[in-house]
Coordinates of C-alpha atoms in Angstrom, one line a residue:
X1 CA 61.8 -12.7 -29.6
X2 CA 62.9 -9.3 -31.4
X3 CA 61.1 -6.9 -33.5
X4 CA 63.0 -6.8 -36.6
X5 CA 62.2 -3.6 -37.2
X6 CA 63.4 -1.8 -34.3
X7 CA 65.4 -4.0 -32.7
X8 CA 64.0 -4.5 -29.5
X9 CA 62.6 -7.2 -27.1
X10 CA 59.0 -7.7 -28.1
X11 CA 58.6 -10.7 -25.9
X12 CA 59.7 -14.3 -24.7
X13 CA 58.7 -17.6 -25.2
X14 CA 58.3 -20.0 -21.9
X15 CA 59.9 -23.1 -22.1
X16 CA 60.0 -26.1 -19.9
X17 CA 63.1 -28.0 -18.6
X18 CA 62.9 -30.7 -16.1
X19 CA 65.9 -30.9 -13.6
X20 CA 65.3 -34.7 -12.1
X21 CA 67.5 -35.6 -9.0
X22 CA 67.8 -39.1 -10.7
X23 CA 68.1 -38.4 -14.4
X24 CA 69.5 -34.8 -14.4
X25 CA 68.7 -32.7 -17.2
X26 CA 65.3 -33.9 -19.2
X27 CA 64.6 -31.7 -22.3
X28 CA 61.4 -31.9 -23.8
X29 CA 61.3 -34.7 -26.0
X30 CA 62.5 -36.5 -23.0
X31 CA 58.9 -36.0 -20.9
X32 CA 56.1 -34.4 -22.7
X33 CA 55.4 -37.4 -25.1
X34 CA 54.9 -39.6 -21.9
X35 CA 52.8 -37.0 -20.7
X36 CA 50.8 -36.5 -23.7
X37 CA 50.4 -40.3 -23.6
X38 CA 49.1 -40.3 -20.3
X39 CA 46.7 -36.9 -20.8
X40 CA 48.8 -35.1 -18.0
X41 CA 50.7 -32.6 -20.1
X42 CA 48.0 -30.1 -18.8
X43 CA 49.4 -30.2 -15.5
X44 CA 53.1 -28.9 -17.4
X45 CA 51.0 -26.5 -19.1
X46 CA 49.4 -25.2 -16.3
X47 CA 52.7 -25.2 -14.4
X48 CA 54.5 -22.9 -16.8
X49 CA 51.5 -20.3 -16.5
X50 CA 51.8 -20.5 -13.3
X51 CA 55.5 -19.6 -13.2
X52 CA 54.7 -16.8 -15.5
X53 CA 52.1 -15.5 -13.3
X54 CA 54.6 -15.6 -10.1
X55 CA 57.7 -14.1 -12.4
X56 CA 54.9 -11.1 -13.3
X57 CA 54.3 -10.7 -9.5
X58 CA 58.4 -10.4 -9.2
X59 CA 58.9 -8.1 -12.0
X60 CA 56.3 -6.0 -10.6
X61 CA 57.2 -5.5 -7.5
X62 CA 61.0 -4.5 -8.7
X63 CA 59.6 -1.6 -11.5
X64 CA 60.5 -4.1 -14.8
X65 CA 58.7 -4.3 -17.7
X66 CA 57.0 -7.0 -18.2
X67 CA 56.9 -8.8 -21.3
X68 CA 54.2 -11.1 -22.9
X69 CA 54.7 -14.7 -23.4
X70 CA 54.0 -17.4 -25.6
X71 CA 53.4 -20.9 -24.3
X72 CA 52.0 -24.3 -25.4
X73 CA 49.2 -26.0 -25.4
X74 CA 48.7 -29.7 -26.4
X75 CA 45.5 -31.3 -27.7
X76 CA 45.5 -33.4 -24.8
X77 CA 44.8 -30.3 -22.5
X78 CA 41.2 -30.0 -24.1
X79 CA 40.2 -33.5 -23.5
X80 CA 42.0 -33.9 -20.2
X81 CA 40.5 -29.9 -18.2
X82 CA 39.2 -26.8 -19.1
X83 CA 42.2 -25.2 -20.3
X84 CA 40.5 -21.9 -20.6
X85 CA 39.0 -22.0 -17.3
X86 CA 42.1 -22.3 -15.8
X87 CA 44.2 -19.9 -17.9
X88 CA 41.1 -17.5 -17.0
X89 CA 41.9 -17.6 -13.2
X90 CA 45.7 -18.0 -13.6
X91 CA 45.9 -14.4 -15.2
X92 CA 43.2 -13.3 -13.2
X93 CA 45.0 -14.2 -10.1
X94 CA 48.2 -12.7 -11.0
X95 CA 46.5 -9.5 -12.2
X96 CA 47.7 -10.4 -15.4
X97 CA 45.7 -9.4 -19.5
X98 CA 45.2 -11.5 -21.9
X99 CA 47.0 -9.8 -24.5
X100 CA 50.5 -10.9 -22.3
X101 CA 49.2 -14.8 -22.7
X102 CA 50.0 -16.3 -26.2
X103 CA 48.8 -19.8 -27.0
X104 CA 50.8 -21.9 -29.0
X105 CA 49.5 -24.7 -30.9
X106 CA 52.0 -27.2 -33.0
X107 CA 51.1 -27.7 -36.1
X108 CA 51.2 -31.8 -35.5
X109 CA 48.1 -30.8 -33.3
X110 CA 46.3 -29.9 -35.9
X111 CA 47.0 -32.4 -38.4
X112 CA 43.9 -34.7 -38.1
X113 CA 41.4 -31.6 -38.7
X114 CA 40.2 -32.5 -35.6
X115 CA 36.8 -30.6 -34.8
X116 CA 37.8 -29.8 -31.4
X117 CA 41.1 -28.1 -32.3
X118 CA 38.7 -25.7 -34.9
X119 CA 36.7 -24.3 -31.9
X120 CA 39.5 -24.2 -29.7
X121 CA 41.4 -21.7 -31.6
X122 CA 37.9 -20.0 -31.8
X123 CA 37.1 -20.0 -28.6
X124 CA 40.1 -18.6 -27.4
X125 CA 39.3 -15.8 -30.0
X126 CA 36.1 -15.3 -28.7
X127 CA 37.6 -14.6 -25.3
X128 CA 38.8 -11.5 -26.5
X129 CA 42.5 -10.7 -26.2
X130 CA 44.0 -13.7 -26.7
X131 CA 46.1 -14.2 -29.2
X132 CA 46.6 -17.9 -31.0
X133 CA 50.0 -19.1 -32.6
X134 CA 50.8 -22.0 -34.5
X135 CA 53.9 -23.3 -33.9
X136 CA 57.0 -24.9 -36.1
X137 CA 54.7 -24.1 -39.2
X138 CA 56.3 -25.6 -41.9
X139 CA 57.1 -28.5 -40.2
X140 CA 54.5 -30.9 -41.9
X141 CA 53.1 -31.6 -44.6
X142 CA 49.3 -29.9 -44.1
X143 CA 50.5 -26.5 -43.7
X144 CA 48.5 -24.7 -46.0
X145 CA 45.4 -26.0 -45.5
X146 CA 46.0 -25.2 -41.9
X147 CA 46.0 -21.9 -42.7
X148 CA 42.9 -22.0 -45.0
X149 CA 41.2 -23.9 -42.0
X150 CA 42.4 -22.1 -38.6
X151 CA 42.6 -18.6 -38.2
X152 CA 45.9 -17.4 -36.1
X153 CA 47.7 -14.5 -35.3
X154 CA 51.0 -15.2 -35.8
X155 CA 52.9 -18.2 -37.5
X156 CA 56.6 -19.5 -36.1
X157 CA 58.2 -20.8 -39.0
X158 CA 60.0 -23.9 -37.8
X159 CA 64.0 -23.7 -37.6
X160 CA 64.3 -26.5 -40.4
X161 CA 64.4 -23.6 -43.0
X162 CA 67.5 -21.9 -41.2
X163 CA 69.4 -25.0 -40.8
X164 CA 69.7 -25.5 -44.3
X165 CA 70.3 -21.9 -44.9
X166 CA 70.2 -22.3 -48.9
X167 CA 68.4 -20.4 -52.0
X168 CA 65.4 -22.8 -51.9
X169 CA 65.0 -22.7 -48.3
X170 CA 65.4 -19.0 -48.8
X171 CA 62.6 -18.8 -51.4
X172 CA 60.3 -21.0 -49.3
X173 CA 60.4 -18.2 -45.8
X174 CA 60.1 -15.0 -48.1
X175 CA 57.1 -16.7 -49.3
X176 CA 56.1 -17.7 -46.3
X177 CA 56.2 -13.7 -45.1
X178 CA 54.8 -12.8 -48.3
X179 CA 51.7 -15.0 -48.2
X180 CA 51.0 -14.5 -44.1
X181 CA 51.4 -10.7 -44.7
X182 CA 48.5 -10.9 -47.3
X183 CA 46.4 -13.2 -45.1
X184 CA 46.8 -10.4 -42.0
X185 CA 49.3 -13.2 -40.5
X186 CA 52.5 -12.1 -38.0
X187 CA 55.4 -14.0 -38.5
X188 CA 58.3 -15.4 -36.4
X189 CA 61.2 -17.4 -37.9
X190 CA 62.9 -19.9 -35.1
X191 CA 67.0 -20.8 -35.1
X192 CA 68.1 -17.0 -36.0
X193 CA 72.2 -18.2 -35.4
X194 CA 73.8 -15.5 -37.7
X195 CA 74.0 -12.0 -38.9
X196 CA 73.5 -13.2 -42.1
X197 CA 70.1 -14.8 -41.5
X198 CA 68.9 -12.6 -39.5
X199 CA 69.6 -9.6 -42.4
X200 CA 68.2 -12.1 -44.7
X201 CA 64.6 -12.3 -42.5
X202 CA 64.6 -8.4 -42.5
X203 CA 64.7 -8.1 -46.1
X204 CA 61.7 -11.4 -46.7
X205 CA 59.7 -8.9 -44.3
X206 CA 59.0 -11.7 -41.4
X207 CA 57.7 -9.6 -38.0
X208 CA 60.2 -11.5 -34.9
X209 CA 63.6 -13.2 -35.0
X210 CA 63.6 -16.2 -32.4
X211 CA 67.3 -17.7 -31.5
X212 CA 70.9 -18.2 -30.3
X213 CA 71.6 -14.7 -32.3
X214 CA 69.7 -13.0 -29.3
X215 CA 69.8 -15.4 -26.2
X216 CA 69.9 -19.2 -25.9
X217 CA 66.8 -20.1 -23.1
X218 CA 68.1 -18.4 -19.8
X219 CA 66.3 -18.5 -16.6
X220 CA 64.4 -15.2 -15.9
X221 CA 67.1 -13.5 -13.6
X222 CA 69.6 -13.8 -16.3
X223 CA 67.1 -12.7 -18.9
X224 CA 67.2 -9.3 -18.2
X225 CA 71.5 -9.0 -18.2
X226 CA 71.3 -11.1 -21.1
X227 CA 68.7 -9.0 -23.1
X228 CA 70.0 -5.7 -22.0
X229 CA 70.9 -4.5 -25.7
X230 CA 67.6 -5.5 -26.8
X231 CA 65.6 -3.3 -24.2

């Protein structure tokens, strides 16, 4: 993700790919809804924290920055563990703060009002230093009255508004900046593919530019070649 202002690599979002010796290449929408299904996403969840943890330790030890992440959560983790316990001993074994962990929450996740999803993006709040993102805002039809309802840091605005890269979808994300500005809201647009978009996101005033623009996902020891402009 880069700052739009300056230019430079404000952090990174952790994704998960599944390399199976039978199937090959699994992208997400391949596994997690199974795993959803069968409340044992947490254990993907978990997994990637993990990894993050072990990259900080790595990064560390060879002198490079090391940037914050974002990463998902799903609804299921709150039913299926103590998601919070265990992010509190992942970064606490890694030496790690909580202002490098960013939860994500999809905004699907949140379109039942479900009690449980209001207090935890509060608790997580109350555990000071955390921040709380919703993810691929825009993407359903409740938005804003997620936003009235949850409080968050920082709204991605889903990639559907690039792809059609048109005067209403334009209208829609300088709004979008415009309104999250007011309500003390980051923002980060997804699919940033061209110069054009990218100039366009500067001038609606969004906060990060997520996309193939910058870097498609790379594993971390070609992050830092890749990003090398950017730091």
């Amino acid at each position: 993700m880069i700052d739009i202002q300056n230019m430079k690599l404000a952090e990174c979002e952790a994704l998960s790919r599944w390399i199976d010796p039978r199937y090959g290449f699994l992208s997400p929408d391949k596994f997690i809804p199974a795993l959803e299904a069968n409340r044992e996403v947490y254990k993907v969840d978990c997994h990637v924290l993990e990894g993050y943890g072990q990259d900080a330790e790595f990064l560390r030890e060879k002198g490079k920055e090391i940037f914050p992440i974002s990463f998902n959560i799903s609804r299921t983790d709150l039913e299926a563990c103590n998601i919070y316990q265990k992010i509190e001993d992942t970064i606490a074994r890694y030496g790690l703060s909580r202002d490098q962990v960013h939860i994500e929450i999809t905004e699907s996740a949140l379109n039942d009002s479900s009690q449980a999803m209001v207090e935890a993006v509060q608790h997580f709040h109350d555990l000071v230093g955390y921040q709380v993102w919703m993810d691929d805002f825009g993407s359903g039809y409740s938005s804003l009255n997620v936003l009235k309802d949850y409080h968050f840091d920082v709204i991605k605005i889903d990639m559907v508004f690039l792809r059609k890269f048109d005067d209403r979808s334009k209208t829609i994300v300088r709004n979008i900046c415009r309104m999250a500005k007011e309500l003390g809201i980051r923002t980060v647009c997804e699919g940033v593919e061209t110069q054009e978009q990218f100039d366009f996101l500067k001038e609606a005033g969004c906060n990060l530019a997520q996309g193939s623009l910058f870097s498609p996902p790379v594993p971390l020891d070609e992050l830092y070649k890749k990003m090398a402009p950017y730091l």
